[in-house]
Each structure stands twice: as C-alpha cells, then as structure tokens.
Short mmCIF file of C-alpha atoms and ligand atoms in Angstrom, two decimals:
data_model
loop_
_atom_site.label_atom_id
_atom_site.label_comp_id
_atom_site.label_asym_id
_atom_site.label_seq_id
_atom_site.Cartn_x
_atom_site.Cartn_y
_atom_site.Cartn_z
CA UNK A 1 114.61 91.14 91.15
CA UNK A 2 116.60 88.35 93.28
CA UNK A 3 114.65 86.38 95.91
CA UNK A 4 112.90 87.13 98.61
CA UNK A 5 111.37 86.20 101.43
CA UNK A 6 107.15 86.11 101.96
CA UNK A 7 105.65 88.91 103.67
CA UNK A 8 109.50 91.00 103.60
CA UNK A 9 107.64 93.96 103.54
CA UNK A 10 104.75 94.95 106.34
CA UNK A 11 102.96 98.31 105.89
CA UNK A 12 101.26 100.31 108.56
CA UNK A 13 99.50 103.02 108.52
CA UNK A 14 94.76 104.31 107.28
CA UNK A 15 92.83 102.67 105.00
CA UNK A 16 91.01 104.76 103.38
CA UNK A 17 88.24 104.37 100.15
CA UNK A 18 88.78 108.05 98.07
CA UNK A 19 85.49 110.02 96.77
CA UNK A 20 86.92 111.81 93.74
CA UNK A 21 86.02 114.10 92.31
CA UNK A 22 86.35 116.98 89.45
CA UNK A 23 85.60 120.41 91.59
CA UNK A 24 85.82 124.48 91.22
CA UNK A 25 85.89 126.84 93.46
CA UNK A 26 83.06 127.34 95.41
CA UNK A 27 83.17 123.65 95.94
CA UNK A 28 85.98 124.86 98.16
CA UNK A 29 84.07 127.75 99.57
CA UNK A 30 81.14 125.84 100.32
CA UNK A 31 83.34 123.53 102.51
CA UNK A 32 86.43 126.22 103.43
CA UNK A 33 89.30 123.93 101.95
CA UNK A 34 92.49 124.32 100.08
CA UNK A 35 92.90 123.92 96.71
CA UNK A 36 95.92 122.19 97.07
CA UNK A 37 95.89 120.58 100.94
CA UNK A 38 95.32 116.92 103.27
CA UNK A 39 93.30 118.23 105.91
CA UNK A 40 91.56 115.88 108.46
CA UNK A 41 87.31 116.14 108.49
CA UNK A 42 86.47 118.12 111.13
CA UNK A 43 82.21 118.39 111.36
CA UNK A 44 81.93 121.02 109.05
CA UNK A 45 83.01 118.90 106.56
CA UNK A 46 81.08 115.74 107.03
CA UNK A 47 78.60 116.75 104.32
CA UNK A 48 81.16 116.42 101.40
CA UNK A 49 80.85 112.85 101.02
CA UNK A 50 77.48 113.14 100.23
CA UNK A 51 77.64 116.42 98.38
CA UNK A 52 80.76 114.40 95.94
CA UNK A 53 78.72 111.53 95.17
CA UNK A 54 75.92 112.92 95.05
CA UNK A 55 76.31 116.61 92.50
CA UNK A 56 79.94 115.64 91.45
CA UNK A 57 79.51 112.34 89.87
CA UNK A 58 83.19 110.85 92.06
CA UNK A 59 84.13 107.75 91.37
CA UNK A 60 85.27 105.63 94.34
CA UNK A 61 88.83 104.44 94.49
CA UNK A 62 90.68 102.31 96.82
CA UNK A 63 93.08 104.72 98.81
CA UNK A 64 95.36 105.52 102.03
CA UNK A 65 98.51 106.95 101.44
CA UNK A 66 100.53 103.58 102.37
CA UNK A 67 98.09 101.64 100.73
CA UNK A 68 98.65 102.99 97.69
CA UNK A 69 102.50 102.56 98.29
CA UNK A 70 101.55 98.57 99.18
CA UNK A 71 99.99 97.97 96.29
CA UNK A 72 102.42 99.59 94.56
CA UNK A 73 105.66 98.10 95.88
CA UNK A 74 103.38 94.73 95.29
CA UNK A 75 103.25 95.18 91.81
CA UNK A 76 107.34 95.66 91.17
CA UNK A 77 107.75 92.86 93.06
CA UNK A 78 107.84 88.49 93.18
CA UNK A 79 103.23 87.50 94.72
CA UNK A 80 103.22 87.77 98.43
CA UNK A 81 106.12 89.42 98.80
CA UNK A 82 104.13 93.24 100.79
CA UNK A 83 101.62 92.84 104.05
CA UNK A 84 99.15 95.54 104.42
CA UNK A 85 98.45 96.61 107.98
CA UNK A 86 94.95 98.96 109.32
CA UNK A 87 91.44 99.46 110.43
CA UNK A 88 88.10 99.10 108.32
CA UNK A 89 84.81 99.13 108.90
CA UNK A 90 82.29 96.06 107.86
CA UNK A 91 80.96 97.47 105.24
CA UNK A 92 80.59 98.21 101.75
CA UNK A 93 83.70 100.35 101.39
CA UNK A 94 85.76 97.83 103.51
CA UNK A 95 84.22 95.25 100.38
CA UNK A 96 85.54 97.41 97.84
CA UNK A 97 88.89 97.96 99.32
CA UNK A 98 88.95 94.00 99.69
CA UNK A 99 88.28 94.20 96.26
CA UNK A 100 91.56 96.64 94.87
CA UNK A 101 93.88 94.73 97.39
CA UNK A 102 93.06 91.36 96.25
CA UNK A 103 93.27 91.99 92.28
CA UNK A 104 97.16 94.02 93.20
CA UNK A 105 98.13 90.56 95.17
CA UNK A 106 98.36 92.74 98.33
CA UNK A 107 97.78 90.93 101.59
CA UNK A 108 95.72 92.82 104.09
CA UNK A 109 95.34 92.15 108.30
CA UNK A 110 92.29 95.25 108.76
CA UNK A 111 91.19 95.74 112.11
CA UNK A 112 87.87 95.40 111.24
CA UNK A 113 85.35 97.41 114.09
CA UNK A 114 81.81 96.34 114.11
CA UNK A 115 80.24 99.98 115.01
CA UNK A 116 82.49 102.37 112.85
CA UNK A 117 82.97 103.00 108.83
CA UNK A 118 85.25 102.03 106.75
CA UNK A 119 87.28 105.67 106.57
CA UNK A 120 86.59 107.84 103.54
CA UNK A 121 88.50 110.97 102.14
CA UNK A 122 86.81 113.36 99.61
CA UNK A 123 89.54 114.70 96.63
CA UNK A 124 88.52 117.47 95.45
CA UNK A 125 90.10 118.25 92.29
CA UNK A 126 90.24 121.98 90.48
CA UNK A 127 92.73 122.00 87.80
CA UNK A 128 96.28 121.32 88.41
CA UNK A 129 95.33 120.96 92.50
CA UNK A 130 93.95 117.87 94.17
CA UNK A 131 91.97 118.83 98.48
CA UNK A 132 91.49 115.98 100.22
CA UNK A 133 89.51 115.40 103.53
CA UNK A 134 89.66 112.36 105.68
CA UNK A 135 87.48 111.17 107.63
CA UNK A 136 89.80 107.98 108.79
CA UNK A 137 86.50 106.34 110.40
CA UNK A 138 87.40 102.60 111.92
CA UNK A 139 90.77 103.36 110.53
CA UNK A 140 91.53 105.94 113.98
CA UNK A 141 90.00 103.17 115.49
CA UNK A 142 93.43 100.98 114.85
CA UNK A 143 95.41 99.50 117.83
CA UNK A 144 98.04 97.97 120.06
CA UNK A 145 95.96 94.77 120.11
CA UNK A 146 95.76 94.11 116.80
CA UNK A 147 99.35 94.93 115.63
CA UNK A 148 100.20 92.45 118.95
CA UNK A 149 98.07 89.96 118.71
CA UNK A 150 100.23 86.56 117.46
CA UNK A 151 99.22 86.30 114.05
CA UNK A 152 99.94 89.42 112.93
CA UNK A 153 103.35 89.82 115.26
CA UNK A 154 104.13 86.65 113.82
CA UNK A 155 104.03 88.76 110.54
CA UNK A 156 105.84 91.56 112.08
CA UNK A 157 108.62 89.05 113.31
CA UNK A 158 108.97 87.66 110.17
CA UNK A 159 109.30 91.14 107.67
CA UNK A 160 112.63 92.25 106.90
CA UNK A 161 111.62 95.50 106.31
CA UNK A 162 108.65 97.49 107.59
CA UNK A 163 107.01 100.92 106.22
CA UNK A 164 104.95 103.25 108.44
CA UNK A 165 102.51 106.34 107.00
CA UNK A 166 103.12 109.62 108.80
CA UNK A 167 99.28 109.43 108.34
CA UNK A 168 99.00 107.68 111.20
CA UNK A 169 100.38 109.10 113.51
CA UNK A 170 96.67 110.59 113.94
CA UNK A 171 96.22 107.28 115.39
CA UNK A 172 98.08 105.22 117.32
CA UNK A 173 101.97 106.60 117.44
CA UNK A 174 102.61 103.31 120.49
CA UNK A 175 101.67 101.42 117.18
CA UNK A 176 103.88 102.90 115.47
CA UNK A 177 106.86 102.85 117.55
CA UNK A 178 106.71 98.85 118.38
CA UNK A 179 107.04 98.39 114.92
CA UNK A 180 109.81 101.06 115.10
CA UNK A 181 111.48 99.17 117.81
CA UNK A 182 112.02 96.04 116.48
CA UNK A 183 113.05 97.06 113.86
CA UNK A 184 115.49 98.49 115.97
CA UNK A 185 116.27 95.67 118.16
CA UNK A 186 116.96 93.39 114.62
CA UNK A 187 118.58 95.34 112.38
CA UNK A 188 115.81 95.91 109.95
CA UNK A 189 115.44 98.64 107.45
CA UNK A 190 111.93 101.11 109.30
CA UNK A 191 110.92 103.49 105.93
CA UNK A 192 108.42 106.13 107.09
CA UNK A 193 107.01 108.87 105.06
CA UNK A 194 106.22 112.21 106.55
CA UNK A 195 102.78 112.08 104.28
CA UNK A 196 101.69 115.56 104.56
CA UNK A 197 102.58 119.35 105.53
CA UNK A 198 99.67 119.01 109.17
CA UNK A 199 101.59 115.93 110.39
CA UNK A 200 105.13 117.96 111.62
CA UNK A 201 103.19 120.95 112.51
CA UNK A 202 100.69 119.02 114.62
CA UNK A 203 101.59 115.72 115.15
CA UNK A 204 105.58 117.40 115.99
CA UNK A 205 105.90 115.49 119.31
CA UNK A 206 104.36 112.55 118.29
CA UNK A 207 106.63 112.44 114.90
CA UNK A 208 109.71 113.39 116.90
CA UNK A 209 110.10 110.42 118.70
CA UNK A 210 109.72 108.50 115.90
CA UNK A 211 112.56 109.93 114.22
CA UNK A 212 115.58 108.14 115.61
CA UNK A 213 114.03 105.37 114.14
CA UNK A 214 114.22 106.38 110.82
CA UNK A 215 116.64 104.25 107.93
CA UNK A 216 114.79 105.69 105.30
CA UNK A 217 112.34 109.29 106.16
CA UNK A 218 110.85 110.34 102.15
CA UNK A 219 108.89 113.23 101.87
CA UNK A 220 107.68 116.05 99.90
CA UNK A 221 109.00 119.51 99.00
CA UNK A 222 105.88 121.41 101.41
CA UNK A 223 106.46 118.46 103.96
CA UNK A 224 109.97 118.97 104.42
CA UNK A 225 109.75 123.08 104.44
CA UNK A 226 106.94 122.29 106.65
CA UNK A 227 109.26 119.87 109.27
CA UNK A 228 111.62 122.86 108.91
CA UNK A 229 109.56 125.19 109.75
CA UNK A 230 108.15 123.61 112.80
CA UNK A 231 111.69 122.94 114.05
CA UNK A 232 112.84 126.05 113.98
CA UNK A 233 115.71 125.92 110.86
CA UNK A 234 116.80 128.50 109.47
CA UNK A 235 116.45 127.30 106.36
CA UNK A 236 114.28 127.19 103.44
CA UNK A 237 116.53 124.88 101.15
CA UNK A 238 115.42 121.83 100.42
CA UNK A 239 119.37 120.53 100.38
CA UNK A 240 119.67 121.64 103.55
CA UNK A 241 116.63 120.24 105.43
CA UNK A 242 117.25 116.88 103.67
CA UNK A 243 120.67 117.11 105.54
CA UNK A 244 119.54 117.70 108.59
CA UNK A 245 116.88 114.71 108.69
CA UNK A 246 119.67 112.56 107.57
CA UNK A 247 121.94 113.62 110.68
CA UNK A 248 119.10 113.20 113.09
CA UNK A 249 120.12 110.92 115.90
CA UNK A 250 119.65 107.66 115.45
CA UNK A 251 118.71 104.30 117.41
CA UNK A 252 120.68 101.62 115.05
CA UNK A 253 123.35 102.49 115.05
CA UNK A 254 124.34 100.00 112.14
CA UNK A 255 122.83 102.38 109.79
CA UNK A 256 123.11 105.62 108.26
CA UNK A 257 119.82 107.11 107.84
CA UNK A 258 118.99 108.53 104.21
CA UNK A 259 116.36 111.58 103.43
CA UNK A 260 114.34 111.51 100.47
CA UNK A 261 112.35 114.42 99.24
CA UNK A 262 110.95 114.57 95.87
CA UNK A 263 110.03 117.51 94.68
CA UNK A 264 106.98 117.07 91.50
CA UNK A 265 109.08 117.89 88.43
CA UNK A 266 112.19 118.94 90.04
CA UNK A 267 115.42 116.93 91.42
CA UNK A 268 114.40 114.56 93.99
CA UNK A 269 116.78 115.53 96.93
CA UNK A 270 118.82 112.18 98.81
CA UNK A 271 121.16 113.05 101.50
CA UNK A 272 122.63 110.57 103.42
CA UNK A 273 126.53 110.65 105.38
CA UNK A 274 126.49 114.58 105.18
CA UNK A 275 126.67 114.46 101.06
CA UNK A 276 123.33 115.44 99.43
CA UNK A 277 122.34 113.71 95.72
CA UNK A 278 120.33 115.07 93.06
CA UNK A 279 118.44 112.65 90.38
CA UNK A 280 116.68 114.11 87.21
CA UNK A 281 113.31 113.10 87.90
CA UNK A 282 112.32 111.89 83.52
CA UNK A 283 110.69 114.07 81.33
CA UNK A 284 107.30 112.91 80.80
CA UNK A 285 105.31 114.69 77.52
CA UNK A 286 102.70 116.96 79.88
CA UNK A 287 99.52 115.30 77.70
CA UNK A 288 100.43 112.66 79.60
CA UNK A 289 99.67 113.62 83.09
CA UNK A 290 96.11 112.61 83.81
CA UNK A 291 96.44 112.66 87.70
CA UNK A 292 99.57 113.61 89.42
CA UNK A 293 97.40 111.95 92.48
CA UNK A 294 99.71 109.56 94.52
CA UNK A 295 103.13 110.49 92.54
CA UNK A 296 104.59 110.58 95.96
CA UNK A 297 102.90 107.79 97.18
CA UNK A 298 103.88 105.40 93.50
CA UNK A 299 107.46 106.55 94.00
CA UNK A 300 107.74 105.45 97.85
CA UNK A 301 106.08 102.49 96.34
CA UNK A 302 109.11 101.67 93.99
CA UNK A 303 111.70 103.10 95.98
CA UNK A 304 110.94 100.34 98.78
CA UNK A 305 110.60 97.99 96.89
CA UNK A 306 114.26 98.28 95.29
CA UNK A 307 115.15 98.36 99.14
CA UNK A 308 113.55 95.08 99.49
CA UNK A 309 115.04 93.17 96.58
CA UNK A 310 118.39 94.56 97.67
CA UNK A 311 119.09 97.15 95.12
CA UNK A 312 121.78 100.07 95.98
CA UNK A 313 119.98 103.06 96.37
CA UNK A 314 120.60 104.84 93.16
CA UNK A 315 118.15 102.67 91.29
CA UNK A 316 115.76 102.90 94.58
CA UNK A 317 115.44 106.50 93.52
CA UNK A 318 115.27 105.39 89.78
CA UNK A 319 112.00 102.59 90.25
CA UNK A 320 110.58 104.91 92.23
CA UNK A 321 110.72 108.09 89.81
CA UNK A 322 109.72 105.67 87.07
CA UNK A 323 106.87 103.89 89.38
CA UNK A 324 105.68 107.64 89.94
CA UNK A 325 105.14 108.42 86.27
CA UNK A 326 103.49 105.21 85.41
CA UNK A 327 101.70 106.29 87.82
CA UNK A 328 100.09 109.75 86.80
CA UNK A 329 99.78 108.79 84.03
CA UNK A 330 97.39 106.11 85.23
CA UNK A 331 99.66 102.76 83.55
CA UNK A 332 99.99 102.35 87.62
CA UNK A 333 98.68 99.78 89.76
CA UNK A 334 97.24 102.15 92.58
CA UNK A 335 94.77 103.72 89.81
CA UNK A 336 93.93 102.46 87.18
CA UNK A 337 92.84 99.07 87.14
CA UNK A 338 90.76 99.47 90.53
CA UNK A 339 88.39 102.38 89.45
CA UNK A 340 84.96 101.70 90.65
CA UNK A 341 82.39 104.09 89.92
CA UNK A 342 79.46 104.14 92.29
P1 ADP B 1 103.77 113.93 96.47
O1 ADP B 1 102.46 113.42 95.23
O2 ADP B 1 103.88 113.48 97.88
O3 ADP B 1 103.30 115.54 95.84
P2 ADP B 1 105.47 114.49 94.28
O4 ADP B 1 105.17 115.65 93.90
O5 ADP B 1 106.95 115.22 94.58
O6 ADP B 1 105.07 114.11 95.77
O7 ADP B 1 105.91 113.79 93.00
C1 ADP B 1 107.14 112.15 93.56
C2 ADP B 1 107.45 112.09 92.47
O8 ADP B 1 106.43 111.66 91.35
C3 ADP B 1 108.51 113.30 91.18
O9 ADP B 1 109.35 112.88 92.14
C4 ADP B 1 108.86 111.96 91.06
O10 ADP B 1 109.69 111.61 90.21
C5 ADP B 1 107.52 111.98 89.77
N1 ADP B 1 106.08 112.96 89.41
C6 ADP B 1 105.03 113.79 90.42
N2 ADP B 1 104.75 114.50 88.73
C7 ADP B 1 106.01 114.56 88.02
C8 ADP B 1 105.52 115.06 86.29
N3 ADP B 1 104.55 116.10 86.29
N4 ADP B 1 106.13 114.15 86.07
C9 ADP B 1 107.09 113.27 86.09
N5 ADP B 1 107.47 112.54 87.37
C10 ADP B 1 106.49 113.45 88.84
MG1 MG B 2 103.48 117.58 94.65
MG1 MG B 3 102.72 112.71 99.25
#
C-alpha cells in the first residue's frame, strides 16, 4: 500500500464495551427486545447487562461501530495511520478498551469522564440474529470542547480523511458538523456511516444537516430502507435509494458523492454520478461463518482504508468485502484477538 501521512484517518463515534452472549426468546421478551435490532437503552433495559454477565456467561468485547471500523482500517494501513475519538469513563471497562486498541495499533484520544461509566452494548445472539441495546454512559458526554482542544484539533488538521459513525448523531452533532465543515473547506473526504435503522427516523434532522458533507455514505439495506421511509421516497428499490443518496445536494462541489449500500450476501450497491453498479460478495462457506456481528463495520474499515491509500473505488469495495469476510470468520482484527472474558 502506498505511503500515507501519520494519522491520515480520523474517526469519531461512541466507544463501547460489548457484553455479548447467546440468549433466547425469553431473554428478549423480558426486556422487550426484537431479535434483530439496535436501540438505545431505556430505564427498563438497564438490568440486562448484569443479567447477561451473571446468567448467560457473556463475553466482554471491545465494540462501538466506528471504533471497530477504526481498528479494522488500522489493520489494513501502515502503523500510526488511524486515530479515534470518543468518550469513556475512568473504569475497568475503559481499561479493557485501551488494551484492545493497543493490540490493534489504534491510537485513541478519549474524552475521559470521571463521573460516568464507560458505555455498554448488550448483544443478545439468538440463532443468526443479534439484538443490541446500548447504554451510552460516558460516550454520551463527548463534546465540542474535546474536539476543539489544541492537541485533538491538531490531529483533525493533520488528517487527510474523516470517518464518522452515525450513532454519534445521538451524542454530539456539533462535533460531527465541525469535522464535516473542516472536510469540505479543505477538500478532504468525509465518510459517514448510517449505522442503524433508527438513526434516519429518530435523528432525521441532525442526519439531514450532515448530508451535504457526505463524500461517501455507507449503510446496509435496512438502513437504506429506513432512510427512504423517513424521507418519503416512494421506492423500496435499494439501487434507487442509493442513487437518491448520491444525488443529494453537496457542500464540496469538487467531489462527486458515492453512496454504498451493503446487503449481507447480496451484491453491494454503489451509486455515483447518476449511475449504479453492483459488486458481488465473495461467497463464503456457511460452516465458516462464526459471527456476522460487525460485518458492516469491517466493510467500512476495508473500504475506508482503500480510500486513504488512494485506491480506485472498485478496489475500495473489494477491500471492504475482503475485510468483512475475514471478520465474519473471526479472523479479522476487530474480533478474535480481543475477546476478553470476565
Ligand atoms: P451489517 O453488518 O451492517 O448488517 P451487511 O450485513 O450488509 O452489514 O454486511 C456487510 C458486508 O459484509 C457485505 O457487503 C459482505 O461483503 C460481507 N458479508 C456479510 N455477510 C456475509 C456472508 N454471509 N458471506 C460473505 N460476506 C458477507
Ligand atoms: Mg446485515
Ligand atoms: Mg452495520
């Protein structure tokens, strides 16, 4: 891969510790969870973390969508290529995150909150489904002051590419907008992930404010559909939705927007300049799939690492699919080596 600047890629979102276990329908019912969803925890959900640890032999795994993406991208790029920002507490969970990112060679600049706990994401696996329930904790206290602090802003200025996970829209839109504007002003690519179906619905206005700044927008099929629904698009055709995303008004006119929608084992849809292409997913033997959690994050990692290295679009997609495939076989950087049990 070609030489890149130190900390060329700067990522922002919510650092979380995943508390992941095999569950069952009773557990889902107890907390009112759907088998395949990602939500923010309400009061009634807060017992689930202890429940998972005490009664379901849960594993603790470093998580957070964009933090996984950042680790994956660092895996693909030369040392000291990626830095990640977000908020954590001052506790043992934060220590586990520090260990995991260190192993991955990822630099983090966390905003440490002494009063709040590090964020947790309960992950309940039932068959091929996974239900995620996040209590953001300290991650919810990330602020513009941290981003604008001289040491951190220097990293922002030094980076050539930005990646923001859409989950951060629930936390600190002003920080996202500051990065977005900095990207447009300096003609640096701004990559944005839609993250989850609830984002376009519940955080529609904040999302729409960031849209003009997307140079690359990445999502999966459910996120594309929920975007279409929230915006009254009269189509459920993923290609049409991708075209629509690519054609939204743009702040930086020097770059054509690219919209990338992954669809699990179905082809990845890529729209730009009024055109849509499909890229078949490399088939993988079903017996080799151990965990599809984070396939999308790994795709975003491979794809974005390609952008940072200056690869052509088709190769970026290919790298995304390659890293996603590794990750679901648990050989990827974002999973295997960092599994830590209690
Ligand atoms: P998310 O994890 O956000 O739901 P997807 O399920 O669309 O994202 O997966 C993202 C990418 O991961 C796909 O485009 C594909 O490259 C890869 N992938 C996911 N599931 C499989 C699979 N069963 N076999 C091979 N590749 C897969
Ligand atoms: Mg999927
Ligand atoms: Mg995803």
